[in-house]
mmCIF file of C-alpha atoms in Angstrom:
data_model
loop_
_atom_site.group_PDB
_atom_site.id
_atom_site.type_symbol
_atom_site.label_atom_id
_atom_site.label_comp_id
_atom_site.label_asym_id
_atom_site.label_seq_id
_atom_site.Cartn_x
_atom_site.Cartn_y
_atom_site.Cartn_z
ATOM 1 C CA UNK B 474 -36.287 3.223 62.250
ATOM 2 C CA UNK B 475 -37.887 6.288 60.673
ATOM 3 C CA UNK B 476 -34.490 7.543 59.478
ATOM 4 C CA UNK B 477 -33.671 4.127 58.076
ATOM 5 C CA UNK B 478 -37.007 3.935 56.281
ATOM 6 C CA UNK B 479 -36.530 7.425 54.867
ATOM 7 C CA UNK B 480 -33.078 6.466 53.637
ATOM 8 C CA UNK B 481 -34.475 3.342 51.954
ATOM 9 C CA UNK B 482 -37.190 5.391 50.257
ATOM 10 C CA UNK B 483 -34.623 7.866 48.909
ATOM 11 C CA UNK B 484 -32.413 5.017 47.738
ATOM 12 C CA UNK B 485 -35.387 3.316 46.078
ATOM 13 C CA UNK B 486 -36.315 6.517 44.232
ATOM 14 C CA UNK B 487 -32.737 6.942 43.027
ATOM 15 C CA UNK B 488 -32.671 3.381 41.705
ATOM 16 C CA UNK B 489 -36.058 3.862 40.064
ATOM 17 C CA UNK B 490 -34.899 7.072 38.368
ATOM 18 C CA UNK B 491 -31.777 5.311 37.098
ATOM 19 C CA UNK B 492 -33.897 2.528 35.607
ATOM 20 C CA UNK B 493 -36.271 5.021 33.971
ATOM 21 C CA UNK B 494 -33.381 7.030 32.500
ATOM 22 C CA UNK B 495 -31.704 3.880 31.201
ATOM 23 C CA UNK B 496 -34.940 2.699 29.606
ATOM 24 C CA UNK B 497 -35.434 6.092 27.953
ATOM 25 C CA UNK B 498 -31.884 6.000 26.613
ATOM 26 C CA UNK B 499 -32.326 2.467 25.276
ATOM 27 C CA UNK B 500 -35.628 3.440 23.651
ATOM 28 C CA UNK B 501 -34.009 6.498 22.044
ATOM 29 C CA UNK B 502 -31.047 4.482 20.740
ATOM 30 C CA UNK B 503 -33.367 1.795 19.400
ATOM 31 C CA UNK B 504 -35.360 4.430 17.546
ATOM 32 C CA UNK B 505 -32.251 6.125 16.136
ATOM 33 C CA UNK B 506 -30.806 2.814 14.989
ATOM 34 C CA UNK B 507 -33.953 2.191 12.951
ATOM 35 C CA UNK B 508 -33.649 5.465 11.056
ATOM 36 C CA UNK B 509 -32.419 4.916 7.471
ATOM 37 C CA UNK B 510 -28.838 5.914 6.642
ATOM 38 C CA UNK B 511 -27.660 7.196 3.284
ATOM 39 C CA UNK B 512 -27.473 4.676 0.458
ATOM 40 C CA UNK B 513 -23.739 3.936 0.329
ATOM 41 C CA UNK B 514 -23.970 2.432 -3.139
ATOM 42 C CA UNK B 515 -25.301 5.680 -4.647
ATOM 43 C CA UNK B 516 -22.809 7.631 -2.512
ATOM 44 C CA UNK B 517 -19.927 5.652 -4.025
ATOM 45 C CA UNK B 518 -21.270 6.156 -7.530
ATOM 46 C CA UNK B 519 -21.153 9.917 -7.036
ATOM 47 C CA UNK B 520 -17.965 10.367 -5.004
ATOM 48 C CA UNK B 521 -15.775 7.319 -5.741
ATOM 49 C CA UNK B 522 -15.680 7.759 -9.503
ATOM 50 C CA UNK B 523 -17.062 5.987 -12.562
ATOM 51 C CA UNK B 524 -16.254 2.367 -13.306
ATOM 52 C CA UNK B 525 -13.661 2.911 -16.060
ATOM 53 C CA UNK B 526 -11.719 5.373 -13.907
ATOM 54 C CA UNK B 527 -11.534 2.918 -11.011
ATOM 55 C CA UNK B 528 -10.558 0.055 -13.311
ATOM 56 C CA UNK B 529 -7.598 2.082 -14.579
ATOM 57 C CA UNK B 530 -6.560 2.984 -11.042
ATOM 58 C CA UNK B 531 -6.675 -0.623 -9.875
ATOM 59 C CA UNK B 532 -4.959 -2.289 -12.848
ATOM 60 C CA UNK B 533 -1.430 -1.937 -11.369
ATOM 61 C CA UNK B 534 -2.379 -4.263 -8.499
ATOM 62 C CA UNK B 535 -3.220 -7.219 -10.739
ATOM 63 C CA UNK B 536 0.447 -8.136 -11.283
ATOM 64 C CA UNK B 537 0.861 -9.046 -7.609
ATOM 65 C CA UNK B 538 -1.683 -11.838 -7.994
ATOM 66 C CA UNK B 539 -0.354 -13.417 -11.185
ATOM 67 C CA UNK B 540 -0.828 -17.209 -11.155
ATOM 68 C CA UNK B 541 -2.924 -17.000 -7.973
ATOM 69 C CA UNK B 542 -5.906 -19.329 -7.660
ATOM 70 C CA UNK B 543 -7.466 -18.045 -4.466
ATOM 71 C CA UNK B 544 -7.587 -14.272 -3.910
ATOM 72 C CA UNK B 545 -9.768 -12.507 -1.345
ATOM 73 C CA UNK B 546 -11.017 -8.987 -2.116
ATOM 74 C CA UNK B 547 -12.160 -7.408 1.160
ATOM 75 C CA UNK B 548 -14.581 -4.511 0.856
ATOM 76 C CA UNK B 549 -14.910 -5.291 -2.842
ATOM 77 C CA UNK B 550 -17.478 -2.539 -3.431
ATOM 78 C CA UNK B 551 -18.852 -2.529 -6.970
ATOM 79 C CA UNK B 552 -16.448 -5.302 -7.950
ATOM 80 C CA UNK B 553 -14.016 -3.490 -10.236
ATOM 81 C CA UNK B 554 -10.952 -5.365 -9.008
ATOM 82 C CA UNK B 555 -12.785 -8.679 -9.119
ATOM 83 C CA UNK B 556 -13.572 -7.926 -12.766
ATOM 84 C CA UNK B 557 -9.898 -7.251 -13.464
ATOM 85 C CA UNK B 558 -8.889 -10.551 -11.864
ATOM 86 C CA UNK B 559 -11.619 -12.406 -13.733
ATOM 87 C CA UNK B 560 -10.372 -10.986 -17.040
ATOM 88 C CA UNK B 561 -6.976 -12.560 -16.256
ATOM 89 C CA UNK B 562 -8.600 -15.865 -15.241
ATOM 90 C CA UNK B 563 -7.551 -15.383 -11.623
ATOM 91 C CA UNK B 564 -10.057 -16.919 -9.217
ATOM 92 C CA UNK B 565 -11.210 -14.580 -6.482
ATOM 93 C CA UNK B 566 -13.932 -14.057 -3.892
ATOM 94 C CA UNK B 567 -15.183 -10.711 -2.650
ATOM 95 C CA UNK B 568 -16.863 -9.684 0.590
ATOM 96 C CA UNK B 569 -18.732 -6.505 1.465
ATOM 97 C CA UNK B 570 -21.314 -5.365 4.005
ATOM 98 C CA UNK B 571 -23.363 -3.135 1.718
ATOM 99 C CA UNK B 572 -26.434 -4.659 0.064
ATOM 100 C CA UNK B 573 -26.170 -2.398 -2.975
ATOM 101 C CA UNK B 574 -22.537 -3.339 -3.575
ATOM 102 C CA UNK B 575 -23.193 -7.054 -3.172
ATOM 103 C CA UNK B 576 -26.195 -6.940 -5.502
ATOM 104 C CA UNK B 577 -24.182 -5.060 -8.131
ATOM 105 C CA UNK B 578 -21.418 -7.679 -7.966
ATOM 106 C CA UNK B 579 -23.904 -10.520 -8.267
ATOM 107 C CA UNK B 580 -25.447 -8.789 -11.267
ATOM 108 C CA UNK B 581 -21.980 -8.992 -12.836
ATOM 109 C CA UNK B 582 -21.816 -12.731 -12.027
ATOM 110 C CA UNK B 583 -19.012 -12.206 -9.506
ATOM 111 C CA UNK B 584 -18.577 -14.408 -6.424
ATOM 112 C CA UNK B 585 -19.338 -12.072 -3.526
ATOM 113 C CA UNK B 586 -20.748 -12.547 -0.024
ATOM 114 C CA UNK B 587 -22.358 -10.094 2.346
ATOM 115 C CA UNK B 588 -20.424 -10.633 5.556
ATOM 116 C CA UNK B 589 -18.370 -8.747 8.140
ATOM 117 C CA UNK B 590 -14.678 -8.920 7.289
ATOM 118 C CA UNK B 591 -13.676 -10.006 10.798
ATOM 119 C CA UNK B 592 -16.280 -12.764 10.932
ATOM 120 C CA UNK B 593 -15.117 -14.004 7.541
ATOM 121 C CA UNK B 594 -11.401 -13.926 8.319
ATOM 122 C CA UNK B 595 -11.804 -15.532 11.734
ATOM 123 C CA UNK B 596 -13.604 -18.472 10.123
ATOM 124 C CA UNK B 597 -11.014 -18.818 7.348
ATOM 125 C CA UNK B 598 -8.317 -21.474 7.526
ATOM 126 C CA UNK B 599 -4.781 -20.188 8.314
ATOM 127 C CA UNK B 600 -2.451 -19.854 5.302
ATOM 128 C CA UNK B 601 -5.434 -20.307 2.981
ATOM 129 C CA UNK B 602 -5.343 -17.395 0.521
ATOM 130 C CA UNK B 603 -2.827 -16.870 -2.273
ATOM 131 C CA UNK B 604 -3.352 -13.140 -1.824
ATOM 132 C CA UNK B 605 -5.552 -10.583 -0.066
ATOM 133 C CA UNK B 606 -6.466 -7.070 -1.149
ATOM 134 C CA UNK B 607 -8.459 -4.367 0.643
ATOM 135 C CA UNK B 608 -8.919 -1.144 -1.315
ATOM 136 C CA UNK B 609 -10.207 1.869 0.615
ATOM 137 C CA UNK B 610 -11.154 -0.182 3.688
ATOM 138 C CA UNK B 611 -8.826 0.520 6.630
ATOM 139 C CA UNK B 612 -9.879 4.168 6.932
ATOM 140 C CA UNK B 613 -13.290 2.851 8.010
ATOM 141 C CA UNK B 614 -11.790 1.091 11.064
ATOM 142 C CA UNK B 615 -10.652 2.354 14.461
ATOM 143 C CA UNK B 616 -7.037 1.908 15.582
ATOM 144 C CA UNK B 617 -7.577 -1.403 17.376
ATOM 145 C CA UNK B 618 -9.487 -2.857 14.456
ATOM 146 C CA UNK B 619 -6.785 -1.812 11.987
ATOM 147 C CA UNK B 620 -4.217 -3.792 13.959
ATOM 148 C CA UNK B 621 -6.556 -6.786 14.260
ATOM 149 C CA UNK B 622 -7.160 -6.616 10.509
ATOM 150 C CA UNK B 623 -3.464 -6.668 9.615
ATOM 151 C CA UNK B 624 -2.789 -9.570 11.993
ATOM 152 C CA UNK B 625 -5.653 -11.633 10.572
ATOM 153 C CA UNK B 626 -4.481 -11.007 7.013
ATOM 154 C CA UNK B 627 -1.000 -12.201 7.977
ATOM 155 C CA UNK B 628 -2.443 -15.359 9.506
ATOM 156 C CA UNK B 629 -4.696 -16.184 6.546
ATOM 157 C CA UNK B 630 -2.412 -15.498 3.563
ATOM 158 C CA UNK B 631 0.024 -18.140 2.354
ATOM 159 C CA UNK B 632 3.776 -17.768 2.734
ATOM 160 C CA UNK B 633 5.035 -15.680 -0.170
ATOM 161 C CA UNK B 634 1.592 -14.220 -0.826
ATOM 162 C CA UNK B 635 0.830 -10.508 -1.038
ATOM 163 C CA UNK B 636 -1.493 -8.446 1.135
ATOM 164 C CA UNK B 637 -2.330 -5.035 -0.319
ATOM 165 C CA UNK B 638 -4.100 -2.195 1.476
ATOM 166 C CA UNK B 639 -4.973 1.036 -0.323
ATOM 167 C CA UNK B 640 -6.187 4.071 1.587
ATOM 168 C CA UNK B 641 -6.410 7.855 1.520
ATOM 169 C CA UNK B 642 -3.053 9.608 1.855
ATOM 170 C CA UNK B 643 -3.107 12.127 4.752
ATOM 171 C CA UNK B 644 0.266 13.528 3.618
ATOM 172 C CA UNK B 645 -1.524 14.986 0.597
ATOM 173 C CA UNK B 646 -3.422 18.184 1.556
ATOM 174 C CA UNK B 647 -5.839 17.845 -1.355
ATOM 175 C CA UNK B 648 -6.788 14.291 -0.385
ATOM 176 C CA UNK B 649 -7.020 15.056 3.319
ATOM 177 C CA UNK B 650 -9.384 17.965 2.693
ATOM 178 C CA UNK B 651 -11.923 15.507 1.257
ATOM 179 C CA UNK B 652 -11.336 12.701 3.768
ATOM 180 C CA UNK B 653 -14.340 13.548 5.929
ATOM 181 C CA UNK B 654 -16.687 13.732 2.943
ATOM 182 C CA UNK B 655 -17.276 10.028 3.578
ATOM 183 C CA UNK B 656 -19.335 9.865 6.769
ATOM 184 C CA UNK B 657 -18.181 6.304 7.437
ATOM 185 C CA UNK B 658 -14.490 7.223 7.691
ATOM 186 C CA UNK B 659 -12.895 6.792 11.122
ATOM 187 C CA UNK B 660 -9.431 8.340 10.793
ATOM 188 C CA UNK B 661 -6.665 8.779 8.207
ATOM 189 C CA UNK B 662 -3.589 6.580 8.565
ATOM 190 C CA UNK B 663 -0.075 7.938 8.058
ATOM 191 C CA UNK B 664 1.722 5.653 5.549
ATOM 192 C CA UNK B 665 4.766 5.034 7.734
ATOM 193 C CA UNK B 666 2.577 4.074 10.691
ATOM 194 C CA UNK B 667 0.600 1.527 8.685
ATOM 195 C CA UNK B 668 3.844 0.118 7.294
ATOM 196 C CA UNK B 669 5.145 -0.233 10.859
ATOM 197 C CA UNK B 670 2.046 -2.216 11.851
ATOM 198 C CA UNK B 671 2.588 -4.606 8.941
ATOM 199 C CA UNK B 672 6.220 -5.107 9.928
ATOM 200 C CA UNK B 673 5.291 -5.680 13.561
ATOM 201 C CA UNK B 674 3.046 -8.565 12.588
ATOM 202 C CA UNK B 675 5.729 -10.342 10.614
ATOM 203 C CA UNK B 676 5.512 -9.379 6.940
ATOM 204 C CA UNK B 677 8.961 -9.828 5.394
ATOM 205 C CA UNK B 678 8.652 -7.109 2.747
ATOM 206 C CA UNK B 679 6.531 -3.977 3.175
ATOM 207 C CA UNK B 680 6.523 -1.156 0.620
ATOM 208 C CA UNK B 681 4.649 2.139 0.434
ATOM 209 C CA UNK B 682 3.540 3.060 -3.077
ATOM 210 C CA UNK B 683 2.001 6.405 -4.005
ATOM 211 C CA UNK B 684 -1.242 6.091 -5.939
ATOM 212 C CA UNK B 685 -3.627 8.497 -7.710
ATOM 213 C CA UNK B 686 -1.494 11.610 -8.405
ATOM 214 C CA UNK B 687 -3.462 14.774 -7.702
ATOM 215 C CA UNK B 688 -1.651 16.654 -10.494
ATOM 216 C CA UNK B 689 -1.572 14.026 -13.283
ATOM 217 C CA UNK B 690 -0.832 16.609 -15.987
ATOM 218 C CA UNK B 691 2.354 17.884 -14.356
ATOM 219 C CA UNK B 692 5.030 15.372 -15.484
ATOM 220 C CA UNK B 693 7.886 16.906 -13.484
ATOM 221 C CA UNK B 694 6.070 16.091 -10.265
ATOM 222 C CA UNK B 695 5.172 12.566 -11.336
ATOM 223 C CA UNK B 696 8.842 11.861 -12.031
ATOM 224 C CA UNK B 697 9.483 12.033 -8.290
ATOM 225 C CA UNK B 698 7.771 8.896 -6.926
ATOM 226 C CA UNK B 699 9.302 9.429 -3.476
ATOM 227 C CA UNK B 700 7.246 12.556 -2.852
ATOM 228 C CA UNK B 701 4.139 11.019 -1.293
ATOM 229 C CA UNK B 702 2.483 14.416 -0.880
ATOM 230 C CA UNK B 703 1.540 14.478 -4.574
ATOM 231 C CA UNK B 704 -0.544 11.294 -4.338
ATOM 232 C CA UNK B 705 -4.149 11.245 -3.183
ATOM 233 C CA UNK B 706 -3.892 7.607 -2.113
ATOM 234 C CA UNK B 707 -1.149 5.209 -1.145
ATOM 235 C CA UNK B 708 -0.860 1.448 -1.033
ATOM 236 C CA UNK B 709 0.868 -0.825 1.416
ATOM 237 C CA UNK B 710 2.177 -3.773 -0.582
ATOM 238 C CA UNK B 711 3.288 -6.451 1.866
ATOM 239 C CA UNK B 712 4.628 -9.943 1.302
ATOM 240 C CA UNK B 713 4.523 -12.698 3.876
#
């Protein structure tokens, strides 16, 4: 009996220590989660580039949404692409999780909601959108989420509609060297791998397009559009 009681006491102490350690960990995590993070809106203003620069970079995407009446801009940020669509009288809605971004878009009288992209897409009706665009978004997601994201976009866009993802190009050394400057980045995505994911989920046409040349003043390089290494970003342009 004494041995059994001693064993129970030891076991009780072990359980108690586990509970105490777990409570300490939970308390620490709760405290850390309350600490303020950097203001992503001001971060974007410094590192993303000024408004006019981004507008010029995003203009080539507008043609894919000609005659569309229902475009979804995921991770719309400061709303540059929404402004471009609005100037062409193309109706669009934006979503973003950052308060600063959403407030800036509302200041511009753009239709934008603060909501998680997965929550929003899951609640959307299948084959609902004429087109979907997500510029500089997928690099913020882990591998599983990237695949989920592509599948949801396929489900929610109409037949014949375009889904466009733009992201940092890891084949470009200059771009890759700055990838981790954004603390919210998860991992870079090789263009061919992302294209493969789109094809796996059923998109009929999937193209890789180099964007943002890192040597814009060297025309001989720009004349070779197949050399992805000279582009800081790339876009997946997929049609359902």
